């Protein structure tokens, strides 16, 4: 298996979106999607430049299917943690797709408002993908107020 070798930013400091998309397209081949026939590959850069990938893992009990973003976030945590800085996910045709609603929440937790998300309409910050998100700050706010 070929592993895409990318560095997260080019000499000018711009995100290597082509490299990230290539990694997501490779990850599609790892998907386990016998029920939907809809493999998904996801890829992200972490704030230290690490490249993480994930693919969906389905289950005979359909509802417990893991989206590609689930294995992606596990890869982030298990390889040392940190924050996502740039994210993309693709279908079997290699086309960019939007993360589902649940996965937007997962991305918010580990990337926050500044995470850059590749969409069919271009790269946008996470605030456009999940406006008025619920996040860790909401928990802190009540915790602090109850002290
Ligand atoms: N899927 C993902 O992996 N990520 C998304 O953000 C959208 C949906 C998967 C779940 C399921 O295995 C298949 O796509 C069809 O819904």
PDB file of C-alpha atoms and ligand atoms in Angstrom:
ATOM      1  CA  UNK A   1       0.000   0.000   0.000  1.00  0.00           C
ATOM      2  CA  UNK A   2       1.313   3.423  -0.921  1.00  0.00           C
ATOM      3  CA  UNK A   3       1.260   5.946   1.854  1.00  0.00           C
ATOM      4  CA  UNK A   4       0.942   9.517   0.674  1.00  0.00           C
ATOM      5  CA  UNK A   5       3.917  11.503   1.868  1.00  0.00           C
ATOM      6  CA  UNK A   6       2.829  15.055   2.428  1.00  0.00           C
ATOM      7  CA  UNK A   7       3.950  17.903   4.544  1.00  0.00           C
ATOM      8  CA  UNK A   8       1.070  19.918   5.957  1.00  0.00           C
ATOM      9  CA  UNK A   9       2.145  23.267   4.572  1.00  0.00           C
ATOM     10  CA  UNK A  10       4.127  24.412   1.570  1.00  0.00           C
ATOM     11  CA  UNK A  11       7.106  26.769   1.651  1.00  0.00           C
ATOM     12  CA  UNK A  12       4.737  29.738   1.834  1.00  0.00           C
ATOM     13  CA  UNK A  13       2.884  28.253   4.801  1.00  0.00           C
ATOM     14  CA  UNK A  14      -0.267  27.395   2.833  1.00  0.00           C
ATOM     15  CA  UNK A  15      -2.139  24.174   3.628  1.00  0.00           C
ATOM     16  CA  UNK A  16      -1.303  21.349   1.209  1.00  0.00           C
ATOM     17  CA  UNK A  17      -4.913  20.628   0.236  1.00  0.00           C
ATOM     18  CA  UNK A  18      -3.921  18.489  -2.758  1.00  0.00           C
ATOM     19  CA  UNK A  19      -1.821  16.271  -0.504  1.00  0.00           C
ATOM     20  CA  UNK A  20      -4.617  16.054   2.041  1.00  0.00           C
ATOM     21  CA  UNK A  21      -7.179  15.093  -0.618  1.00  0.00           C
ATOM     22  CA  UNK A  22      -4.804  12.471  -2.007  1.00  0.00           C
ATOM     23  CA  UNK A  23      -4.468  10.946   1.459  1.00  0.00           C
ATOM     24  CA  UNK A  24      -8.266  10.863   1.868  1.00  0.00           C
ATOM     25  CA  UNK A  25      -8.613   9.160  -1.532  1.00  0.00           C
ATOM     26  CA  UNK A  26      -6.152   6.477  -0.440  1.00  0.00           C
ATOM     27  CA  UNK A  27      -8.022   6.028   2.835  1.00  0.00           C
ATOM     28  CA  UNK A  28     -11.269   5.246   0.943  1.00  0.00           C
ATOM     29  CA  UNK A  29      -9.737   1.894   0.010  1.00  0.00           C
ATOM     30  CA  UNK A  30      -9.489   0.982   3.705  1.00  0.00           C
ATOM     31  CA  UNK A  31     -13.190   1.518   4.360  1.00  0.00           C
ATOM     32  CA  UNK A  32     -15.372  -1.360   5.532  1.00  0.00           C
ATOM     33  CA  UNK A  33     -18.696  -0.444   3.975  1.00  0.00           C
ATOM     34  CA  UNK A  34     -20.407  -3.693   2.878  1.00  0.00           C
ATOM     35  CA  UNK A  35     -23.891  -2.480   3.831  1.00  0.00           C
ATOM     36  CA  UNK A  36     -24.113   0.975   2.305  1.00  0.00           C
ATOM     37  CA  UNK A  37     -21.600   0.403  -0.484  1.00  0.00           C
ATOM     38  CA  UNK A  38     -20.556   3.992   0.241  1.00  0.00           C
ATOM     39  CA  UNK A  39     -16.926   4.046   1.358  1.00  0.00           C
ATOM     40  CA  UNK A  40     -15.645   7.325   2.773  1.00  0.00           C
ATOM     41  CA  UNK A  41     -12.074   8.452   3.328  1.00  0.00           C
ATOM     42  CA  UNK A  42     -11.121  11.305   5.638  1.00  0.00           C
ATOM     43  CA  UNK A  43      -7.813  13.068   6.190  1.00  0.00           C
ATOM     44  CA  UNK A  44      -6.653  15.902   8.401  1.00  0.00           C
ATOM     45  CA  UNK A  45      -3.541  17.708   9.451  1.00  0.00           C
ATOM     46  CA  UNK A  46      -2.830  18.203  13.145  1.00  0.00           C
ATOM     47  CA  UNK A  47      -1.311  21.358  14.595  1.00  0.00           C
ATOM     48  CA  UNK A  48       2.129  19.736  14.715  1.00  0.00           C
ATOM     49  CA  UNK A  49       1.908  18.876  10.999  1.00  0.00           C
ATOM     50  CA  UNK A  50       0.958  15.214  11.466  1.00  0.00           C
ATOM     51  CA  UNK A  51      -1.199  13.681   8.735  1.00  0.00           C
ATOM     52  CA  UNK A  52      -4.102  11.572  10.038  1.00  0.00           C
ATOM     53  CA  UNK A  53      -6.461   9.425   7.998  1.00  0.00           C
ATOM     54  CA  UNK A  54      -9.666   7.520   8.646  1.00  0.00           C
ATOM     55  CA  UNK A  55     -12.320   5.481   6.836  1.00  0.00           C
ATOM     56  CA  UNK A  56     -15.844   4.386   7.701  1.00  0.00           C
ATOM     57  CA  UNK A  57     -16.350   1.078   9.471  1.00  0.00           C
ATOM     58  CA  UNK A  58     -19.882  -0.296   9.186  1.00  0.00           C
ATOM     59  CA  UNK A  59     -21.679  -2.905  11.251  1.00  0.00           C
ATOM     60  CA  UNK A  60     -24.464  -5.453  10.705  1.00  0.00           C
ATOM     61  CA  UNK A  61     -26.287  -3.434  13.378  1.00  0.00           C
ATOM     62  CA  UNK A  62     -26.450  -0.478  11.004  1.00  0.00           C
ATOM     63  CA  UNK A  63     -26.881   2.172  13.680  1.00  0.00           C
ATOM     64  CA  UNK A  64     -23.514   1.551  15.286  1.00  0.00           C
ATOM     65  CA  UNK A  65     -21.599   2.296  12.100  1.00  0.00           C
ATOM     66  CA  UNK A  66     -18.499   4.408  12.602  1.00  0.00           C
ATOM     67  CA  UNK A  67     -18.064   7.252  10.144  1.00  0.00           C
ATOM     68  CA  UNK A  68     -14.664   7.948   8.631  1.00  0.00           C
ATOM     69  CA  UNK A  69     -14.315  10.882  11.026  1.00  0.00           C
ATOM     70  CA  UNK A  70     -14.541   8.491  13.985  1.00  0.00           C
ATOM     71  CA  UNK A  71     -11.451   6.563  12.956  1.00  0.00           C
ATOM     72  CA  UNK A  72      -9.809   9.855  12.044  1.00  0.00           C
ATOM     73  CA  UNK A  73     -10.275  11.284  15.527  1.00  0.00           C
ATOM     74  CA  UNK A  74      -9.112   8.011  17.082  1.00  0.00           C
ATOM     75  CA  UNK A  75      -5.956   8.270  14.974  1.00  0.00           C
ATOM     76  CA  UNK A  76      -5.410  11.815  16.269  1.00  0.00           C
ATOM     77  CA  UNK A  77      -5.774  10.839  19.911  1.00  0.00           C
ATOM     78  CA  UNK A  78      -3.841   7.576  19.659  1.00  0.00           C
ATOM     79  CA  UNK A  79      -0.905   9.137  17.836  1.00  0.00           C
ATOM     80  CA  UNK A  80      -0.323  11.826  20.441  1.00  0.00           C
ATOM     81  CA  UNK A  81      -3.351  14.130  20.470  1.00  0.00           C
ATOM     82  CA  UNK A  82      -3.347  17.766  19.432  1.00  0.00           C
ATOM     83  CA  UNK A  83      -5.777  19.710  17.311  1.00  0.00           C
ATOM     84  CA  UNK A  84      -7.008  19.294  13.762  1.00  0.00           C
ATOM     85  CA  UNK A  85      -6.105  22.287  11.594  1.00  0.00           C
ATOM     86  CA  UNK A  86      -7.346  21.200   8.145  1.00  0.00           C
ATOM     87  CA  UNK A  87      -9.848  18.493   7.190  1.00  0.00           C
ATOM     88  CA  UNK A  88     -11.243  16.839   4.094  1.00  0.00           C
ATOM     89  CA  UNK A  89     -13.386  13.797   3.334  1.00  0.00           C
ATOM     90  CA  UNK A  90     -14.170  12.152   0.032  1.00  0.00           C
ATOM     91  CA  UNK A  91     -16.462   9.554  -1.528  1.00  0.00           C
ATOM     92  CA  UNK A  92     -15.460   6.589  -3.699  1.00  0.00           C
ATOM     93  CA  UNK A  93     -15.262   8.881  -6.721  1.00  0.00           C
ATOM     94  CA  UNK A  94     -12.717  11.015  -4.888  1.00  0.00           C
ATOM     95  CA  UNK A  95     -15.177  13.876  -4.645  1.00  0.00           C
ATOM     96  CA  UNK A  96     -15.207  16.105  -1.600  1.00  0.00           C
ATOM     97  CA  UNK A  97     -18.266  15.517   0.595  1.00  0.00           C
ATOM     98  CA  UNK A  98     -19.602  17.253   3.672  1.00  0.00           C
ATOM     99  CA  UNK A  99     -19.194  15.609   7.062  1.00  0.00           C
ATOM    100  CA  UNK A 100     -22.498  14.456   8.541  1.00  0.00           C
ATOM    101  CA  UNK A 101     -24.027  16.353  11.453  1.00  0.00           C
ATOM    102  CA  UNK A 102     -22.656  14.099  14.167  1.00  0.00           C
ATOM    103  CA  UNK A 103     -19.186  14.289  12.668  1.00  0.00           C
ATOM    104  CA  UNK A 104     -19.329  18.078  12.553  1.00  0.00           C
ATOM    105  CA  UNK A 105     -19.670  17.951  16.330  1.00  0.00           C
ATOM    106  CA  UNK A 106     -16.712  15.569  16.576  1.00  0.00           C
ATOM    107  CA  UNK A 107     -14.613  17.852  14.382  1.00  0.00           C
ATOM    108  CA  UNK A 108     -15.584  20.855  16.499  1.00  0.00           C
ATOM    109  CA  UNK A 109     -14.346  19.166  19.658  1.00  0.00           C
ATOM    110  CA  UNK A 110     -10.908  18.482  18.181  1.00  0.00           C
ATOM    111  CA  UNK A 111     -10.472  21.425  15.844  1.00  0.00           C
ATOM    112  CA  UNK A 112     -12.676  24.229  17.120  1.00  0.00           C
ATOM    113  CA  UNK A 113     -13.787  27.321  15.240  1.00  0.00           C
ATOM    114  CA  UNK A 114     -10.539  27.780  13.298  1.00  0.00           C
ATOM    115  CA  UNK A 115     -10.428  24.309  11.765  1.00  0.00           C
ATOM    116  CA  UNK A 116     -10.413  24.656   7.982  1.00  0.00           C
ATOM    117  CA  UNK A 117     -12.868  22.341   6.249  1.00  0.00           C
ATOM    118  CA  UNK A 118     -12.752  21.376   2.600  1.00  0.00           C
ATOM    119  CA  UNK A 119     -16.260  21.512   1.110  1.00  0.00           C
ATOM    120  CA  UNK A 120     -17.675  21.104  -2.420  1.00  0.00           C
ATOM    121  CA  UNK A 121     -17.934  24.909  -2.393  1.00  0.00           C
ATOM    122  CA  UNK A 122     -14.389  25.572  -1.229  1.00  0.00           C
ATOM    123  CA  UNK A 123     -12.469  25.741   2.025  1.00  0.00           C
ATOM    124  CA  UNK A 124     -14.366  27.308   4.921  1.00  0.00           C
ATOM    125  CA  UNK A 125     -13.784  27.625   8.672  1.00  0.00           C
ATOM    126  CA  UNK A 126     -15.616  25.264  11.007  1.00  0.00           C
ATOM    127  CA  UNK A 127     -17.841  28.147  12.149  1.00  0.00           C
ATOM    128  CA  UNK A 128     -19.562  27.978   8.764  1.00  0.00           C
ATOM    129  CA  UNK A 129     -19.963  24.219   8.907  1.00  0.00           C
ATOM    130  CA  UNK A 130     -21.384  24.171  12.440  1.00  0.00           C
ATOM    131  CA  UNK A 131     -22.681  27.648  13.334  1.00  0.00           C
ATOM    132  CA  UNK A 132     -23.417  28.418  16.976  1.00  0.00           C
ATOM    133  CA  UNK A 133     -21.843  25.138  17.990  1.00  0.00           C
ATOM    134  CA  UNK A 134     -22.177  23.610  21.404  1.00  0.00           C
ATOM    135  CA  UNK A 135     -18.714  22.907  22.771  1.00  0.00           C
ATOM    136  CA  UNK A 136     -16.411  22.624  25.770  1.00  0.00           C
ATOM    137  CA  UNK A 137     -16.866  26.334  26.557  1.00  0.00           C
ATOM    138  CA  UNK A 138     -20.546  25.787  27.303  1.00  0.00           C
ATOM    139  CA  UNK A 139     -19.636  23.260  29.990  1.00  0.00           C
ATOM    140  CA  UNK A 140     -16.949  25.515  31.489  1.00  0.00           C
ATOM    141  CA  UNK A 141     -19.365  28.442  31.636  1.00  0.00           C
ATOM    142  CA  UNK A 142     -21.866  26.630  33.865  1.00  0.00           C
ATOM    143  CA  UNK A 143     -19.130  24.987  35.928  1.00  0.00           C
ATOM    144  CA  UNK A 144     -17.598  28.399  36.670  1.00  0.00           C
ATOM    145  CA  UNK A 145     -20.964  30.011  37.410  1.00  0.00           C
ATOM    146  CA  UNK A 146     -21.787  27.257  39.941  1.00  0.00           C
ATOM    147  CA  UNK A 147     -18.569  27.719  41.926  1.00  0.00           C
TER     148      UNK A 147
HETATM  149  N1  LIG B   1     -20.257   8.496   6.317  1.00  0.00           N
HETATM  150  C1  LIG B   1     -19.035   8.870   6.801  1.00  0.00           C
HETATM  151  O1  LIG B   1     -18.138   8.038   6.971  1.00  0.00           O
HETATM  152  N2  LIG B   1     -18.842  10.176   7.093  1.00  0.00           N
HETATM  153  C2  LIG B   1     -19.756  11.165   6.880  1.00  0.00           C
HETATM  154  O2  LIG B   1     -19.530  12.296   7.291  1.00  0.00           O
HETATM  155  C3  LIG B   1     -20.967  10.855   6.122  1.00  0.00           C
HETATM  156  C4  LIG B   1     -21.358   9.415   6.111  1.00  0.00           C
HETATM  157  C5  LIG B   1     -20.485   7.069   6.059  1.00  0.00           C
HETATM  158  C6  LIG B   1     -21.388   6.400   7.048  1.00  0.00           C
HETATM  159  C7  LIG B   1     -21.879   5.211   6.262  1.00  0.00           C
HETATM  160  O3  LIG B   1     -20.959   4.144   6.428  1.00  0.00           O
HETATM  161  C8  LIG B   1     -21.859   5.672   4.807  1.00  0.00           C
HETATM  162  O4  LIG B   1     -21.116   6.889   4.801  1.00  0.00           O
HETATM  163  C9  LIG B   1     -23.230   5.919   4.216  1.00  0.00           C
HETATM  164  O5  LIG B   1     -23.950   6.790   5.004  1.00  0.00           O
END
